[in-house]
Amino acid sequence: MNEVTVSAPGKLMLLGEHAVVYNRPCLVTAVDQRMRATIELLENSQEFQLEAPDVNVTNYKKPLSDLGVGDIPKGAQFVEVAVRNMTEKYPLSSGLKITTASEFSSLFGFGSSSASTVCVIKALSILLGINLSKKEIFDMSYKTVLDIQKKGSGFDVAAAVFGGTLYFVTGGRAIEPLPVFSLPLIVGYSGVKADTVTLINKVKESFAGREIILDEIYNGIKNLVEEAKIAVLKSDWQKLGDLMNQNQRYLRDDLGVSIPKLDDMINASLLAGAYGAKLSGAGGGDCMIAIAPKETQELVKAGIIQAGGEVIHVKNNAEGVRVE
Ligand code: MEV
C-alpha cells in the first residue's frame, strides 16, 4: 500500500475545561464533522510535501531531514511535527505527500489541529505497517501537541482517537468511554475566535498569588464532572443541564473566561427552555452548548440565533479515527 486516507472527528468539551489542564477530569464528546488526511508515499524522493488549503498551506515542501526545523507556517506545524515524531521512532525510506481537508472551520474550536495530528499518526502507522493501539496513537499525538503548544490536557486528542463520549483525566491518565447513544445537545458558534493557550495563561496570571483559591475552584469543577459522568450514564439530561449551569458559573464568575456574546447565547438558551447551557472549550469565544428536551430544541436554536450566534448542526458521540 502506498496511499491511505483516514479521518478523525472534532470534539466538544461538555464539562471540566481549564480544570482538566491541572490533573482533574473532564467530559468530552466527539462530533461528526471530521478532519481528513491522505498520505501518499513518494518513491525515489526524500521530500515532505503538504497541501492543507483549509489553513492556507499550499505547495509546502521540504527535505525529510529538515522536519521540524526552521520557520514552519502555523497551518503546517502539527502535521509536520507529527511526521517528525513518527519517523524519528519508525524510520521512513521514501518521501511523502500529505493532503488535509476539514469538514469544519478551524475557527469553531472543534480541535482541527489535534484531529489532523491524529490522522497523520494513524495514516503513517498504516503505511509503515505498524500496529499501534489507540493509546499509542494518543500518546504519540499528545506528545506532538505538547511539542508545539507546550500546554493542554490532551482531551481533544483523546476524542479524535477514541471518539464517542469520554471521561478523561489530564494527559490520558484515564480515558473512559461512556456507553451512551447521543446527547440532546445544541451547539452555537459565537463568531469570535479564541486562542486556548492565551486563555490558559490568562487564568493562571489572574490567580497569581491566589493559587489556593484557584485550586479550590478546580476541585469544585472536578466534583461537577464526577456527578455529570453519572448523569450521562443514566441519560439524566435535566441533571446534566443543572451541572452545566453550575460549571458555567465557575467559568464566568470565578475564572472570568466567558464573554458577553457567549453569555447572551447561554441566557437565550435557558430562557427558551434548555435544561442547561455553558461555553465549551477555553472560553473567550468559540462555541457554547445547550442541553434541551426535544420540545424546546427549536426554540433554543432560535434563541441562540436571536442572540447573534450561529447554530452548528453536528451529531455528537461520533466515531473516532478511522480509515476511509
Ligand atoms: C480548551 O478547549 C480546553 C482547555 O481545558 C485546554 C485543554 O484542556 O487542553 C482550556
Short mmCIF file of C-alpha atoms and ligand atoms in Angstrom, two decimals:
data_model
loop_
_atom_site.label_atom_id
_atom_site.label_comp_id
_atom_site.label_asym_id
_atom_site.label_seq_id
_atom_site.Cartn_x
_atom_site.Cartn_y
_atom_site.Cartn_z
CA MET A 1 0.00 0.00 0.00
CA ASN A 2 1.38 3.44 -0.81
CA GLU A 3 -1.61 5.68 -0.17
CA VAL A 4 -4.19 5.87 2.61
CA THR A 5 -6.91 8.28 3.71
CA VAL A 6 -8.02 8.49 7.33
CA SER A 7 -10.44 10.76 9.14
CA ALA A 8 -10.86 11.85 12.74
CA PRO A 9 -13.75 13.68 14.45
CA GLY A 10 -13.82 17.10 16.01
CA LYS A 11 -14.80 17.48 19.68
CA LEU A 12 -16.89 19.42 22.11
CA MET A 13 -15.96 19.83 25.76
CA LEU A 14 -19.02 19.00 27.88
CA LEU A 15 -17.72 19.90 31.35
CA GLY A 16 -14.39 20.44 33.07
CA GLU A 17 -12.39 22.78 30.81
CA HIS A 18 -9.41 24.51 32.39
CA ALA A 19 -9.54 22.25 35.47
CA VAL A 20 -8.58 19.32 33.21
CA VAL A 21 -5.27 21.02 32.40
CA TYR A 22 -4.40 20.58 36.10
CA ASN A 23 -4.93 16.92 36.94
CA ARG A 24 -8.72 16.95 37.03
CA PRO A 25 -11.23 15.08 34.86
CA CYS A 26 -13.46 16.38 32.09
CA LEU A 27 -16.21 15.02 29.85
CA VAL A 28 -15.81 15.35 26.09
CA THR A 29 -17.84 14.16 23.14
CA ALA A 30 -16.62 13.65 19.56
CA VAL A 31 -18.62 15.35 16.78
CA ASP A 32 -19.37 14.04 13.31
CA GLN A 33 -17.66 16.85 11.45
CA ARG A 34 -14.32 15.32 10.54
CA MET A 35 -10.77 16.15 9.55
CA ARG A 36 -9.35 14.04 6.69
CA ALA A 37 -5.77 13.34 5.71
CA THR A 38 -4.46 11.44 2.71
CA ILE A 39 -0.84 10.32 2.81
CA GLU A 40 0.88 9.14 -0.33
CA LEU A 41 4.38 7.67 -0.26
CA LEU A 42 6.67 9.19 -2.92
CA GLU A 43 9.12 6.59 -4.23
CA ASN A 44 12.56 7.94 -5.17
CA SER A 45 12.00 11.09 -3.11
CA GLN A 46 13.15 12.27 0.29
CA GLU A 47 10.73 15.16 0.40
CA PHE A 48 7.87 16.10 2.73
CA GLN A 49 5.03 17.78 0.85
CA LEU A 50 1.89 19.29 2.34
CA GLU A 51 -1.36 20.61 0.89
CA ALA A 52 -3.61 22.00 3.62
CA PRO A 53 -5.76 24.59 1.83
CA ASP A 54 -8.16 25.00 4.79
CA VAL A 55 -5.33 26.56 6.78
CA ASN A 56 -3.74 28.39 3.84
CA VAL A 57 -0.87 25.97 3.26
CA THR A 58 -0.34 25.08 -0.40
CA ASN A 59 2.65 23.67 -2.23
CA TYR A 60 4.67 23.41 1.02
CA LYS A 61 7.78 21.23 0.58
CA LYS A 62 10.99 20.48 2.45
CA PRO A 63 13.54 17.65 2.76
CA LEU A 64 12.54 14.98 5.30
CA SER A 65 15.83 15.67 7.08
CA ASP A 66 14.62 19.23 7.88
CA LEU A 67 11.32 18.25 9.50
CA GLY A 68 10.53 20.41 12.50
CA VAL A 69 13.41 22.77 11.74
CA GLY A 70 13.30 26.42 10.67
CA ASP A 71 10.28 28.63 10.17
CA ILE A 72 7.18 26.45 9.88
CA PRO A 73 3.94 28.11 8.74
CA LYS A 74 1.33 27.92 11.52
CA GLY A 75 -1.01 25.77 9.42
CA ALA A 76 1.74 23.18 8.80
CA GLN A 77 3.10 22.83 12.35
CA PHE A 78 1.04 19.96 13.74
CA VAL A 79 1.27 17.81 10.61
CA GLU A 80 4.99 18.41 10.18
CA VAL A 81 5.91 17.72 13.81
CA ALA A 82 3.64 14.63 13.81
CA VAL A 83 5.58 13.26 10.82
CA ARG A 84 8.88 14.10 12.51
CA ASN A 85 7.89 12.36 15.74
CA MET A 86 6.64 9.26 13.94
CA THR A 87 9.61 8.95 11.57
CA GLU A 88 12.11 9.51 14.38
CA LYS A 89 10.70 6.38 16.00
CA TYR A 90 9.81 4.43 12.85
CA PRO A 91 12.15 5.47 10.02
CA LEU A 92 10.64 6.05 6.59
CA SER A 93 12.54 5.14 3.44
CA SER A 94 10.68 7.35 0.96
CA GLY A 95 9.23 10.84 0.73
CA LEU A 96 5.57 11.57 1.34
CA LYS A 97 2.78 13.90 0.31
CA ILE A 98 0.03 14.78 2.78
CA THR A 99 -3.25 16.42 1.83
CA THR A 100 -5.65 17.51 4.55
CA ALA A 101 -9.25 18.66 4.29
CA SER A 102 -11.67 19.61 7.03
CA GLU A 103 -15.46 19.41 7.14
CA PHE A 104 -15.48 22.14 9.79
CA SER A 105 -13.97 25.59 10.08
CA SER A 106 -10.78 25.76 12.10
CA LEU A 107 -12.43 28.80 13.76
CA PHE A 108 -15.04 26.76 15.70
CA GLY A 109 -12.61 25.39 18.27
CA PHE A 110 -13.55 21.81 17.33
CA GLY A 111 -9.90 20.79 17.59
CA SER A 112 -8.73 20.78 13.97
CA SER A 113 -5.03 20.75 14.93
CA SER A 114 -5.40 17.74 17.22
CA ALA A 115 -7.61 15.89 14.74
CA SER A 116 -5.11 16.41 11.90
CA THR A 117 -2.27 15.26 14.17
CA VAL A 118 -4.17 12.07 14.98
CA CYS A 119 -4.95 11.50 11.28
CA VAL A 120 -1.27 11.77 10.35
CA ILE A 121 -0.08 9.38 13.10
CA LYS A 122 -2.77 6.82 12.24
CA ALA A 123 -2.19 7.06 8.46
CA LEU A 124 1.59 6.77 8.82
CA SER A 125 1.27 3.76 11.12
CA ILE A 126 -0.77 2.02 8.40
CA LEU A 127 1.66 2.89 5.61
CA LEU A 128 4.60 1.75 7.74
CA GLY A 129 2.79 -1.47 8.64
CA ILE A 130 2.96 -0.80 12.38
CA ASN A 131 0.09 -1.89 14.55
CA LEU A 132 -0.42 0.94 17.04
CA SER A 133 -3.06 0.67 19.77
CA LYS A 134 -5.43 3.59 20.34
CA LYS A 135 -3.46 4.51 23.45
CA GLU A 136 -0.20 4.52 21.48
CA ILE A 137 -1.76 6.76 18.83
CA PHE A 138 -2.98 9.01 21.65
CA ASP A 139 0.47 9.15 23.29
CA MET A 140 2.32 10.00 20.06
CA SER A 141 -0.30 12.60 19.07
CA TYR A 142 -0.39 14.18 22.52
CA LYS A 143 3.41 14.44 22.54
CA THR A 144 3.17 16.25 19.18
CA VAL A 145 0.60 18.71 20.53
CA LEU A 146 2.74 19.41 23.61
CA ASP A 147 5.88 19.85 21.46
CA ILE A 148 4.10 22.72 19.71
CA GLN A 149 1.67 24.19 22.26
CA LYS A 150 3.55 23.29 25.44
CA LYS A 151 0.21 23.28 27.27
CA GLY A 152 -3.02 21.31 27.06
CA SER A 153 -4.69 18.34 28.68
CA GLY A 154 -4.94 16.17 25.53
CA PHE A 155 -8.74 15.75 25.84
CA ASP A 156 -9.17 16.83 22.20
CA VAL A 157 -6.60 14.26 21.06
CA ALA A 158 -8.44 11.55 23.01
CA ALA A 159 -11.76 12.50 21.38
CA ALA A 160 -10.15 12.32 17.91
CA VAL A 161 -8.63 8.88 18.63
CA PHE A 162 -11.33 7.14 20.66
CA GLY A 163 -14.46 9.00 19.55
CA GLY A 164 -17.72 8.59 21.49
CA THR A 165 -18.19 10.37 24.79
CA LEU A 166 -15.29 10.14 27.22
CA TYR A 167 -14.45 10.67 30.85
CA PHE A 168 -10.88 11.91 30.53
CA VAL A 169 -8.15 12.85 33.00
CA THR A 170 -5.15 15.05 32.11
CA GLY A 171 -2.61 13.51 29.77
CA GLY A 172 -4.69 10.38 29.27
CA ARG A 173 -4.31 9.12 32.85
CA ALA A 174 -7.89 7.95 32.43
CA ILE A 175 -9.68 7.62 29.11
CA GLU A 176 -13.02 6.00 29.80
CA PRO A 177 -15.59 5.63 27.01
CA LEU A 178 -19.11 6.23 28.36
CA PRO A 179 -21.70 3.93 26.82
CA VAL A 180 -24.29 6.46 25.66
CA PHE A 181 -26.15 6.74 22.39
CA SER A 182 -26.02 10.51 21.92
CA LEU A 183 -26.76 13.64 23.91
CA PRO A 184 -29.55 16.15 23.14
CA LEU A 185 -27.02 18.93 22.54
CA ILE A 186 -27.33 22.16 20.61
CA VAL A 187 -24.18 23.95 19.55
CA GLY A 188 -23.89 27.69 18.99
CA TYR A 189 -20.87 29.44 17.48
CA SER A 190 -20.14 32.93 18.81
CA GLY A 191 -18.26 34.13 15.74
CA VAL A 192 -15.38 35.17 18.00
CA LYS A 193 -12.05 33.38 17.60
CA ALA A 194 -10.39 32.29 20.82
CA ASP A 195 -6.86 31.10 21.50
CA THR A 196 -6.62 28.28 24.02
CA VAL A 197 -3.07 28.85 25.23
CA THR A 198 -3.72 32.59 25.71
CA LEU A 199 -6.75 31.75 27.86
CA ILE A 200 -4.90 29.13 29.92
CA ASN A 201 -2.20 31.73 30.60
CA LYS A 202 -4.74 34.44 31.36
CA VAL A 203 -6.39 32.31 34.06
CA LYS A 204 -3.02 31.44 35.58
CA GLU A 205 -1.90 35.07 35.65
CA SER A 206 -5.15 36.37 37.12
CA PHE A 207 -4.75 33.96 40.07
CA ALA A 208 -1.06 34.71 40.68
CA GLY A 209 -0.55 34.67 44.46
CA ARG A 210 -4.04 33.16 44.93
CA GLU A 211 -3.25 29.66 43.70
CA ILE A 212 -5.05 28.04 46.65
CA ILE A 213 -8.30 29.68 45.60
CA LEU A 214 -7.79 28.51 42.01
CA ASP A 215 -7.16 25.01 43.29
CA GLU A 216 -10.47 25.10 45.17
CA ILE A 217 -12.29 26.26 42.06
CA TYR A 218 -10.78 23.38 40.10
CA ASN A 219 -11.81 20.94 42.84
CA GLY A 220 -15.36 22.33 42.62
CA ILE A 221 -15.34 21.76 38.86
CA LYS A 222 -13.97 18.24 39.37
CA ASN A 223 -16.92 17.42 41.64
CA LEU A 224 -19.33 18.62 38.95
CA VAL A 225 -17.61 16.41 36.36
CA GLU A 226 -17.86 13.35 38.61
CA GLU A 227 -21.60 13.96 39.10
CA ALA A 228 -22.04 14.67 35.39
CA LYS A 229 -20.45 11.36 34.48
CA ILE A 230 -23.16 9.58 36.45
CA ALA A 231 -25.87 11.79 34.91
CA VAL A 232 -24.61 10.93 31.40
CA LEU A 233 -24.55 7.20 32.22
CA LYS A 234 -28.18 7.48 33.38
CA SER A 235 -29.16 9.73 30.44
CA ASP A 236 -30.41 12.18 33.08
CA TRP A 237 -30.29 15.27 30.88
CA GLN A 238 -32.02 17.55 33.37
CA LYS A 239 -29.38 16.79 35.96
CA LEU A 240 -26.62 17.21 33.37
CA GLY A 241 -28.09 20.60 32.43
CA ASP A 242 -28.07 21.70 36.06
CA LEU A 243 -24.41 20.68 36.40
CA MET A 244 -23.55 22.52 33.17
CA ASN A 245 -25.12 25.68 34.60
CA GLN A 246 -23.01 25.32 37.75
CA ASN A 247 -19.90 24.76 35.62
CA GLN A 248 -20.71 27.90 33.61
CA ARG A 249 -20.88 29.96 36.82
CA TYR A 250 -17.34 28.85 37.68
CA LEU A 251 -16.16 29.71 34.17
CA ARG A 252 -17.87 33.10 34.05
CA ASP A 253 -17.76 34.38 37.62
CA ASP A 254 -14.61 32.76 39.00
CA LEU A 255 -12.27 32.08 36.08
CA GLY A 256 -13.52 35.04 34.01
CA VAL A 257 -13.28 33.28 30.65
CA SER A 258 -16.78 33.89 29.32
CA ILE A 259 -17.61 36.88 27.09
CA PRO A 260 -20.88 38.86 26.79
CA LYS A 261 -21.72 37.26 23.42
CA LEU A 262 -21.47 33.74 24.88
CA ASP A 263 -23.42 34.86 27.99
CA ASP A 264 -26.20 36.20 25.75
CA MET A 265 -26.39 32.95 23.78
CA ILE A 266 -26.39 30.91 27.01
CA ASN A 267 -29.10 33.07 28.64
CA ALA A 268 -31.23 32.91 25.49
CA SER A 269 -30.96 29.10 25.54
CA LEU A 270 -32.07 28.91 29.17
CA LEU A 271 -34.97 31.32 28.57
CA ALA A 272 -36.06 29.16 25.64
CA GLY A 273 -36.29 26.09 27.86
CA ALA A 274 -32.84 24.45 27.82
CA TYR A 275 -32.00 22.35 30.90
CA GLY A 276 -28.55 23.88 30.92
CA ALA A 277 -26.03 25.80 28.84
CA LYS A 278 -22.37 26.75 29.05
CA LEU A 279 -19.39 27.74 27.00
CA SER A 280 -17.45 24.82 25.58
CA GLY A 281 -13.66 24.95 25.43
CA ALA A 282 -11.26 27.59 26.62
CA GLY A 283 -13.79 30.46 26.53
CA GLY A 284 -13.09 33.91 25.11
CA GLY A 285 -15.24 32.96 22.08
CA ASP A 286 -15.64 29.77 20.01
CA CYS A 287 -18.77 27.75 20.88
CA MET A 288 -21.40 27.30 23.57
CA ILE A 289 -23.51 24.20 24.12
CA ALA A 290 -27.03 23.79 25.45
CA ILE A 291 -28.80 20.63 26.53
CA ALA A 292 -32.54 20.69 25.99
CA PRO A 293 -35.57 18.40 25.87
CA LYS A 294 -36.97 17.61 22.40
CA GLU A 295 -39.91 20.01 22.89
CA THR A 296 -37.74 23.10 23.29
CA GLN A 297 -34.86 22.31 20.94
CA GLU A 298 -36.16 24.51 18.09
CA LEU A 299 -36.87 27.38 20.48
CA VAL A 300 -33.37 27.11 21.90
CA LYS A 301 -31.86 27.25 18.41
CA ALA A 302 -33.97 30.32 17.61
CA GLY A 303 -32.84 31.92 20.88
CA ILE A 304 -29.17 31.37 20.03
CA ILE A 305 -29.65 32.93 16.59
CA GLN A 306 -31.54 35.88 18.08
CA ALA A 307 -28.62 36.44 20.46
CA GLY A 308 -26.33 36.75 17.44
CA GLY A 309 -24.94 33.21 17.38
CA GLU A 310 -24.80 30.65 14.60
CA VAL A 311 -26.25 27.19 15.21
CA ILE A 312 -23.81 24.47 14.15
CA HIS A 313 -25.53 21.25 13.14
CA VAL A 314 -23.41 18.37 14.40
CA LYS A 315 -24.13 14.94 15.78
CA ASN A 316 -22.21 14.05 18.92
CA ASN A 317 -20.82 10.74 20.17
CA ALA A 318 -19.16 10.30 16.75
CA GLU A 319 -16.74 7.55 15.76
CA GLY A 320 -13.02 8.02 16.45
CA VAL A 321 -10.17 7.93 13.93
CA ARG A 322 -10.82 5.52 11.05
CA VAL A 323 -9.57 4.54 7.63
CA GLU A 324 -11.76 5.93 4.86
C1 MEV B 1 -9.73 24.09 25.61
O1 MEV B 1 -10.61 23.63 24.62
C2 MEV B 1 -9.94 23.38 26.92
C3 MEV B 1 -8.87 23.64 27.96
O2 MEV B 1 -9.22 22.86 29.11
C4 MEV B 1 -7.49 23.27 27.47
C5 MEV B 1 -7.19 21.78 27.45
O3 MEV B 1 -7.84 21.01 28.14
O4 MEV B 1 -6.23 21.41 26.75
C6 MEV B 1 -8.88 25.09 28.37
#
